[in-house]
Coordinates of C-alpha atoms and ligand atoms in Angstrom, one line a residue:
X6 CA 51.3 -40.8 33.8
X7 CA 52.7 -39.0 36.9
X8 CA 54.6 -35.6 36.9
X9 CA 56.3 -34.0 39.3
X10 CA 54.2 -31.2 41.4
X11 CA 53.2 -28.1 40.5
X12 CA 55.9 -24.9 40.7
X13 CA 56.9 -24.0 44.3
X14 CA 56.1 -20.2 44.8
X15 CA 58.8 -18.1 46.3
X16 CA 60.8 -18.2 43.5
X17 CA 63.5 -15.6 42.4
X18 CA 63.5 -14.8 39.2
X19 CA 66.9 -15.5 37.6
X20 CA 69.2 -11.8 36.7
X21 CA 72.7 -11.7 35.9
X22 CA 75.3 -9.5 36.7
X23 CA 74.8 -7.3 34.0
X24 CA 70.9 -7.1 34.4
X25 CA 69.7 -9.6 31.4
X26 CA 66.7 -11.5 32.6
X27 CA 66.7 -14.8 31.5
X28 CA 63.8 -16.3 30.2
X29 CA 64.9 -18.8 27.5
X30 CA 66.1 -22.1 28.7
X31 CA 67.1 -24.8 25.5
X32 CA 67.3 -28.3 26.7
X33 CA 69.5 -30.6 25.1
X34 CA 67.7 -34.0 25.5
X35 CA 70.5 -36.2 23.5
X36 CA 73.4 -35.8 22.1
X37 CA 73.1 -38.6 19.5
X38 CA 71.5 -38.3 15.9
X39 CA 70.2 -39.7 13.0
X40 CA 72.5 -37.8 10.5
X41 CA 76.0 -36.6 10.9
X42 CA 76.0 -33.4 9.0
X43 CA 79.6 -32.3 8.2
X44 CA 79.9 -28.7 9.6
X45 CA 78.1 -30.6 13.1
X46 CA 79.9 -33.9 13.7
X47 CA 82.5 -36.3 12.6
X48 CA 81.3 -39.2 10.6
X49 CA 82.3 -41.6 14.0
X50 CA 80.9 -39.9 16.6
X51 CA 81.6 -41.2 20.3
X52 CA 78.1 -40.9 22.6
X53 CA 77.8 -40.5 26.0
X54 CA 76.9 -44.0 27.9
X55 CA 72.9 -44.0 28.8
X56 CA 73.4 -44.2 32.0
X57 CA 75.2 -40.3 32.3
X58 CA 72.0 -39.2 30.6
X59 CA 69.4 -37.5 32.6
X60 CA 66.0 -39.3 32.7
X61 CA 62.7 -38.2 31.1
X62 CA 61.6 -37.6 34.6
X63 CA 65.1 -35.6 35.8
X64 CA 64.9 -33.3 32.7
X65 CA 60.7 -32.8 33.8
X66 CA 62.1 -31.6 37.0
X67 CA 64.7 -29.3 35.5
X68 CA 62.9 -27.5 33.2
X69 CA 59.8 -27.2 35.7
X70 CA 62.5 -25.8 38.0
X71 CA 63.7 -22.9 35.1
X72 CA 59.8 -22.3 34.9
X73 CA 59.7 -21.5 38.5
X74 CA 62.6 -19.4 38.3
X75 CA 60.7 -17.3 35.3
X76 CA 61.7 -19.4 32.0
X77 CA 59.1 -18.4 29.5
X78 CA 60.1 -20.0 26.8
X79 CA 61.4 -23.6 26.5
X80 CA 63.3 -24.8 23.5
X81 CA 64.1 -29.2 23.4
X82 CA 66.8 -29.5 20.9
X83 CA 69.6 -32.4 21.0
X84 CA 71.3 -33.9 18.6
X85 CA 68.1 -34.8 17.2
X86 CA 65.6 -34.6 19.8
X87 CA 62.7 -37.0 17.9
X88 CA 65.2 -40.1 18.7
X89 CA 65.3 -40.2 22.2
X90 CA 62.9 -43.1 23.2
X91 CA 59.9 -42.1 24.4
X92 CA 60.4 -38.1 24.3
X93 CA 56.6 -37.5 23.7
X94 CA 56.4 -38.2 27.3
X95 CA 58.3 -35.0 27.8
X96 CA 56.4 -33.2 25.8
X97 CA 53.4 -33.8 27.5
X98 CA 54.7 -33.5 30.7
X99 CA 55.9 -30.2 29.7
X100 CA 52.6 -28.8 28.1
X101 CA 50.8 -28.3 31.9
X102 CA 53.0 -25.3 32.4
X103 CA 51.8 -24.2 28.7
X104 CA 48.0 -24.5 30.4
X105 CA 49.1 -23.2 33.5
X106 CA 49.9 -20.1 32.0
X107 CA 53.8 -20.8 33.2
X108 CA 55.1 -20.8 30.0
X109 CA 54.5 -18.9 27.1
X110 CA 56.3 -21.1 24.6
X111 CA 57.0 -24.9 24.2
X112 CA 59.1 -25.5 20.9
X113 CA 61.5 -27.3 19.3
X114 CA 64.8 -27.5 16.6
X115 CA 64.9 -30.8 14.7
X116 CA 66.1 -32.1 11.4
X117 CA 62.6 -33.2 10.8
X118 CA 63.2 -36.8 9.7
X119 CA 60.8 -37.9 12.6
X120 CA 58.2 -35.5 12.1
X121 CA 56.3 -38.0 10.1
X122 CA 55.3 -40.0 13.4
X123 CA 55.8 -37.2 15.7
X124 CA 54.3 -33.8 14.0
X125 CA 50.3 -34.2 15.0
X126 CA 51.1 -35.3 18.9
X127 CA 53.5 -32.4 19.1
X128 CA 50.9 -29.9 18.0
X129 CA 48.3 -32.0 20.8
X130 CA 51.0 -31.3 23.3
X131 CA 50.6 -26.9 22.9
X132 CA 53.7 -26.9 20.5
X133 CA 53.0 -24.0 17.8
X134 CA 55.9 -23.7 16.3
X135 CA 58.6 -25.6 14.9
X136 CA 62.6 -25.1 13.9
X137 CA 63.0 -27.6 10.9
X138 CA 67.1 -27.4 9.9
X139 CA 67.3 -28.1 6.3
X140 CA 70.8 -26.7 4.3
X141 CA 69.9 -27.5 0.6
X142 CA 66.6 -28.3 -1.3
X143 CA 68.9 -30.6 -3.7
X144 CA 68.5 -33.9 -2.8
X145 CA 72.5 -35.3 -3.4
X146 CA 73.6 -32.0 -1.9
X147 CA 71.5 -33.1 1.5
X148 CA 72.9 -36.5 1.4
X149 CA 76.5 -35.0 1.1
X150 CA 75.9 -32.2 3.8
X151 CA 73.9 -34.6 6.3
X152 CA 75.8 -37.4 5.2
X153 CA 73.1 -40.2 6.3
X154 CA 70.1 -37.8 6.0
X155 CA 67.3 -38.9 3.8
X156 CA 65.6 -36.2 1.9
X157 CA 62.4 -37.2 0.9
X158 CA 61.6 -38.3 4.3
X159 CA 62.6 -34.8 5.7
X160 CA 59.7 -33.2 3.2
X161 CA 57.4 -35.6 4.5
X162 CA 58.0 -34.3 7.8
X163 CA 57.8 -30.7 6.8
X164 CA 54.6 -31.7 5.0
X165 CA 53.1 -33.6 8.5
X166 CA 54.0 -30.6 10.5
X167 CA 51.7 -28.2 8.4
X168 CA 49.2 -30.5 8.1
X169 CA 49.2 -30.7 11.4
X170 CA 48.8 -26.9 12.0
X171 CA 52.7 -26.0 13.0
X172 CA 54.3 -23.0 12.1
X173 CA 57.5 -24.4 10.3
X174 CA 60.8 -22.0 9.9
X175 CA 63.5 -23.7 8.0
X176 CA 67.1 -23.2 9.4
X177 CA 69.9 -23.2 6.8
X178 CA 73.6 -22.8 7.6
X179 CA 75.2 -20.6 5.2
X180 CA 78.1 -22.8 3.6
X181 CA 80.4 -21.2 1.3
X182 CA 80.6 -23.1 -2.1
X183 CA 77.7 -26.0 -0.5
X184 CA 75.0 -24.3 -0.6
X185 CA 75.3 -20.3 -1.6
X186 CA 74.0 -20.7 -5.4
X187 CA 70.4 -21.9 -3.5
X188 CA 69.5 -19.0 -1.4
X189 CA 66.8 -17.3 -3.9
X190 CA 65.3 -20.7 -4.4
X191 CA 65.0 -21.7 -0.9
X192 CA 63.4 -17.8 -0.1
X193 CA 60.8 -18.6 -2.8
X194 CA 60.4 -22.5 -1.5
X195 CA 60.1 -21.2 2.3
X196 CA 58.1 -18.3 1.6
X197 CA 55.5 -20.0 -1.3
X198 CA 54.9 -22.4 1.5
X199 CA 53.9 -19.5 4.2
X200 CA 57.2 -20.6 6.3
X201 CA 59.9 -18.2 7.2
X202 CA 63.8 -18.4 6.8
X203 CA 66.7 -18.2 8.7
X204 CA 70.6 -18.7 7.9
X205 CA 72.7 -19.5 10.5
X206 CA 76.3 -18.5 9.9
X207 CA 78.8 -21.6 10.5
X208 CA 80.4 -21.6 14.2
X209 CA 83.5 -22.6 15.3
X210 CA 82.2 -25.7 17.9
X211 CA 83.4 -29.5 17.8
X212 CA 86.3 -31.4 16.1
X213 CA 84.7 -32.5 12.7
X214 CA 86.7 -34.0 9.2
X215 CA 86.9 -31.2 7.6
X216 CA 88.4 -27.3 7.3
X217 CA 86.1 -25.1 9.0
X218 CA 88.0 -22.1 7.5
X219 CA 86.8 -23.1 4.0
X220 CA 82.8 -23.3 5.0
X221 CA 82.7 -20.0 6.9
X222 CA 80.6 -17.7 4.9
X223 CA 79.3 -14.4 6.3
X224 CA 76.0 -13.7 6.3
X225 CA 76.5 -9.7 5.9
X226 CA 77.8 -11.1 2.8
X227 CA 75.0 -13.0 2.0
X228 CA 72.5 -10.3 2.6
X229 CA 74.2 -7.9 0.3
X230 CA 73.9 -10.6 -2.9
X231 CA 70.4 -11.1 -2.1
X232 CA 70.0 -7.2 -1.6
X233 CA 70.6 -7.3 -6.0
X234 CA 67.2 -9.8 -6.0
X235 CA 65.0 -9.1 -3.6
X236 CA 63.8 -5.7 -1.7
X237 CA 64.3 -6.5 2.0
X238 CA 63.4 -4.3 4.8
X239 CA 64.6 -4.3 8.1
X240 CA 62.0 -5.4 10.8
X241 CA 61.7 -5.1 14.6
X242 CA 60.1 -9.0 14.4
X243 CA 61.1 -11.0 17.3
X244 CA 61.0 -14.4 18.2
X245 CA 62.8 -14.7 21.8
X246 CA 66.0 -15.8 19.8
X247 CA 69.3 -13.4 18.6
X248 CA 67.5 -13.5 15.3
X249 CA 67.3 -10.4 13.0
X250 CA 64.9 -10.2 10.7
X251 CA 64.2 -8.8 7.4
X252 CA 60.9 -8.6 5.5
X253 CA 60.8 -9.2 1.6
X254 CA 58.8 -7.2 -0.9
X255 CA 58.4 -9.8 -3.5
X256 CA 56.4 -12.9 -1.0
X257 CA 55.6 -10.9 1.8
X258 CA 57.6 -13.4 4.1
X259 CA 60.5 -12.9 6.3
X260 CA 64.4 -14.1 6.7
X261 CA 66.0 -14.4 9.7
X262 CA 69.8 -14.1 10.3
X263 CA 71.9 -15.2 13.1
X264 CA 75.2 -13.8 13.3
X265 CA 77.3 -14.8 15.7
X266 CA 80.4 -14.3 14.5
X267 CA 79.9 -10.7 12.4
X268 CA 77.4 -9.6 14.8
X269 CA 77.6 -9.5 18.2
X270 CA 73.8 -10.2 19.9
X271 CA 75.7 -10.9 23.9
X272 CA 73.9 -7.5 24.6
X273 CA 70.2 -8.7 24.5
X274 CA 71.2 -12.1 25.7
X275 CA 67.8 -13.7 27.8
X276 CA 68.7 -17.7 27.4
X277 CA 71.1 -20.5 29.4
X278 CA 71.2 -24.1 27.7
X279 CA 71.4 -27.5 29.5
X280 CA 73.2 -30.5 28.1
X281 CA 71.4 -33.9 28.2
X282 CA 73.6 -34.7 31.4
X283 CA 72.6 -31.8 33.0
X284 CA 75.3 -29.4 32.6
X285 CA 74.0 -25.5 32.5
X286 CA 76.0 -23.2 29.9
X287 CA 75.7 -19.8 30.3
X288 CA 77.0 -19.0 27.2
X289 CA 76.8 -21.0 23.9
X290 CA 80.4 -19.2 23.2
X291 CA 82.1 -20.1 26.4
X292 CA 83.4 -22.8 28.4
X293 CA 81.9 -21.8 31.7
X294 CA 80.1 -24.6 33.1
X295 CA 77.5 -25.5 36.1
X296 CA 76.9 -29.2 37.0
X297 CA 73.0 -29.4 38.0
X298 CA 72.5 -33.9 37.8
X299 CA 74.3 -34.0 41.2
X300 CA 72.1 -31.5 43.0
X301 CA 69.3 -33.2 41.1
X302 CA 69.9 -36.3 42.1
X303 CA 70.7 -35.7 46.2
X304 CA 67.5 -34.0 47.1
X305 CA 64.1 -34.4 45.7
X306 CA 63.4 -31.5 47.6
X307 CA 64.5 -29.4 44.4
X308 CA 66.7 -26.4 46.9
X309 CA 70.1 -27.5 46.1
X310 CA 69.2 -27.7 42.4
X311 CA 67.5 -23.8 42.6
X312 CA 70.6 -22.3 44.7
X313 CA 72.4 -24.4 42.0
X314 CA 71.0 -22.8 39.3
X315 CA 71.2 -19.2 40.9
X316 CA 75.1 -19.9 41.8
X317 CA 75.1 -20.4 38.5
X318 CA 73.2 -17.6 36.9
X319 CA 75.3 -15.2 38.7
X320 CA 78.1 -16.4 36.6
X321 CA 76.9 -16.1 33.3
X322 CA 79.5 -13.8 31.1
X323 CA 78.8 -10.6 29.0
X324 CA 79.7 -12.2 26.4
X325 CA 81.6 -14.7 24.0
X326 CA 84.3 -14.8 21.6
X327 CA 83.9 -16.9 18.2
X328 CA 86.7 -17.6 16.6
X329 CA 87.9 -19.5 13.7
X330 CA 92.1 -19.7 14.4
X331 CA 93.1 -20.0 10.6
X332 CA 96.7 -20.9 11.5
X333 CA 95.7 -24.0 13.5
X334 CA 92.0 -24.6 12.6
X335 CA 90.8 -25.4 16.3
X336 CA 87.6 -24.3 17.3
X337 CA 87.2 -21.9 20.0
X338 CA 85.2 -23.9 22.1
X339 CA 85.7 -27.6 21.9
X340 CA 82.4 -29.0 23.1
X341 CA 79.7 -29.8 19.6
X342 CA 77.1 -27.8 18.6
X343 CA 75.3 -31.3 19.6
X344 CA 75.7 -31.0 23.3
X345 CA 74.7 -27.8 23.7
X346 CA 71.9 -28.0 20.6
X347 CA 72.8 -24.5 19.0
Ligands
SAM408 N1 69.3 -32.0 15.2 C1 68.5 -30.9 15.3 C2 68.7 -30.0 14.1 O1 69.6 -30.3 13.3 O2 67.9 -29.1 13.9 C3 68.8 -30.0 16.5 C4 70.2 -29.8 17.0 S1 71.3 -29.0 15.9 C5 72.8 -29.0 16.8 C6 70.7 -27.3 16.0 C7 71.1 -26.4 14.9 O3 72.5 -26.1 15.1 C8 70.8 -26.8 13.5 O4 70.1 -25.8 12.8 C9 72.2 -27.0 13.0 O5 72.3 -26.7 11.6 C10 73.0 -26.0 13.8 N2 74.4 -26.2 13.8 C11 75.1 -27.4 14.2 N3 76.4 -27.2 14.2 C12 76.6 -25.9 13.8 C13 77.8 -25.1 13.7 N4 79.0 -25.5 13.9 N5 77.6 -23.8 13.3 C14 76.3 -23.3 13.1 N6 75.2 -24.0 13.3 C15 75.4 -25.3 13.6
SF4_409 FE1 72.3 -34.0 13.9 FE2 71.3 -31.6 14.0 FE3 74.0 -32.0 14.2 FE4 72.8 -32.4 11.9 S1 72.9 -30.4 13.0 S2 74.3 -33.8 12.9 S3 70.8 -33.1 12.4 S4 72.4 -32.6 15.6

């Protein structure tokens, strides 16, 4: 196995106009899945030809670039990043900068349906924790909500990943009349098996079948119903995402909630994402868009791809602007929570 060299010194770290240091890169490896859940993607999905994709080797080079420029944390999301072929590769390639002591964090978000195969040579690669996205714990209700997702196989993979020593937090999107009636059971699930939990609130990214405007649940709403069960305490817990967390009396475990759209989290904003085809968002929110494959792919030298990167960096916005536009129902930004990986 061959990787490219180790990180150039000389380096700038990466600061944007309003001071944020960013140290959080997510790396979209695909865009393509293995389920098509309803609030994500349409049931016929149009994927980008292979051949736009960056290699295995390409994204190596990208994301040892980020660590270079002071990325400690390293996030490999997709679509669902367990189907690209051969992604373990990646990971390993990715773990020297783990024992370098580049990199605090190698992780990943996944809808756990290859964890089975995947989950002990993930932990062998430095991974420590994992994201596992997982909306109801009622079998038919995942089927309709994933539509091609298979359950069982999901719980296998949750069930490899702590076997196999990973921290597992469940991601749930919080979807008004899908899944609200589960919340307490899926605290005392998470939280009985030592994972933590964290609802997402439903954002306004992609064309899909349906009427966003119906889903959209807020979480301030949902914290207040579970505020009549459980005793939940604010905490200053911290993960390197936009996160807030709570602790709860009763199981001594915590929830997470990500509020983009009540709450605005721009402030404390340390992370850029990269599509699959090496495009660099500044913000998950915004349109604003750097192309890195072309500066990747004319010099090997790797200094059109680092002024490319700062160009970039010095671009990225204060902020972004969620909306769901009731009268038309168009999302606010057009690209798929699959491109950028959330
Ligand atoms: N396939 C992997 C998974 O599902 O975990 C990784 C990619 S997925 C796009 C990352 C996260 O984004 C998942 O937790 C998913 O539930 C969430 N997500 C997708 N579309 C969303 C949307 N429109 N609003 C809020 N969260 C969304
Ligand atoms: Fe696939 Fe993840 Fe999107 Fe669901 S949320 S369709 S698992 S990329």
């Amino acid at each position: 196995m061959t990787f490219s060299g180790p990180i150039e010194a000389g380096n700038t770290q990466m600061i944007d106009p309003f001071g944020r240091h960013v140290t959080y890169l997510r790396v979209s490896v695909t865009d393509r899945c293995d389920f098509r859940c309803v609030y994500c993607m349409s049931e016929n999905m149009t994927f980008l030809p292979k051949k736009d994709l960056l290699t295995l080797e390409e994204l190596d080079r990208l994301c040892t670039a980020f660590v270079a420029k002071g990325v400690r944390k390293l996030r490999i999301t997709g679509g669902e990043p367990l189907v690209r072929k051969n992604i373990i590769w990646l990971f390993e390639a990715l773990s020297r900068h783990l024992r370098a002591g580049a990199l605090d964090e190698l992780t990943l978000t996944t809808n756990g349906s290859q964890l089975p195969r995947f989950a002990g040579r993930l932990a062998d690669c430095g991974v420590k924790r994992i994201n596992v996205s997982l909306d109801s714990l009622v079998p038919e209700r995942f089927k309709r909500i994933t539509r091609w997702g298979n359950f069982e196989q999901v719980m296998q993979g949750i069930d490899a990943a702590q076997e196999a020593g990973l921290h597992v937090k469940i991601n749930a999107v919080a979807l008004k009349g899908v899944n609200d009636d589960e919340y307490d059971e899926m605290i005392r699930w998470t939280h009985g098996r030592g994972m933590d939990l964290t609802f997402i609130e439903a954002m306004p990214m992609g064309d899909i079948d349906g009427d966003r405007s119906d889903q959209y649940l807020p979480l301030s709403v949902v914290r207040a119903r579970l505020m009549d069960k459980w005793t939940l305490t604010d905490i200053p817990f911290k993960t390197g995402g936009p996160a807030r967390y709570v602790e709860v009396a009763e199981t001594g475990g915590k929830i997470g909630f990500i509020t983009p759209m009540t709450h605005n989290f721009c402030e404390s904003c340390n992370r850029v994402r990269v599509t699959c085809t090496g495009t660099l968002y500044m913000c998950l929110g915004q349109d604003d868009a750097a192309d890195l494959r072309a500066p990747l792919r004319s010099d090997e030298s790797d200094r059109l791809l680092s002024d490319a990167i700062d160009e970039a960096i010095s671009r990225k916005p204060k902020g972004h602007d969620f909306i769901i536009d009731r009268r038309t129902n168009r999302p606010s930004v057009s690209r798929h929570m699959s491109v950028t990986g959330g």
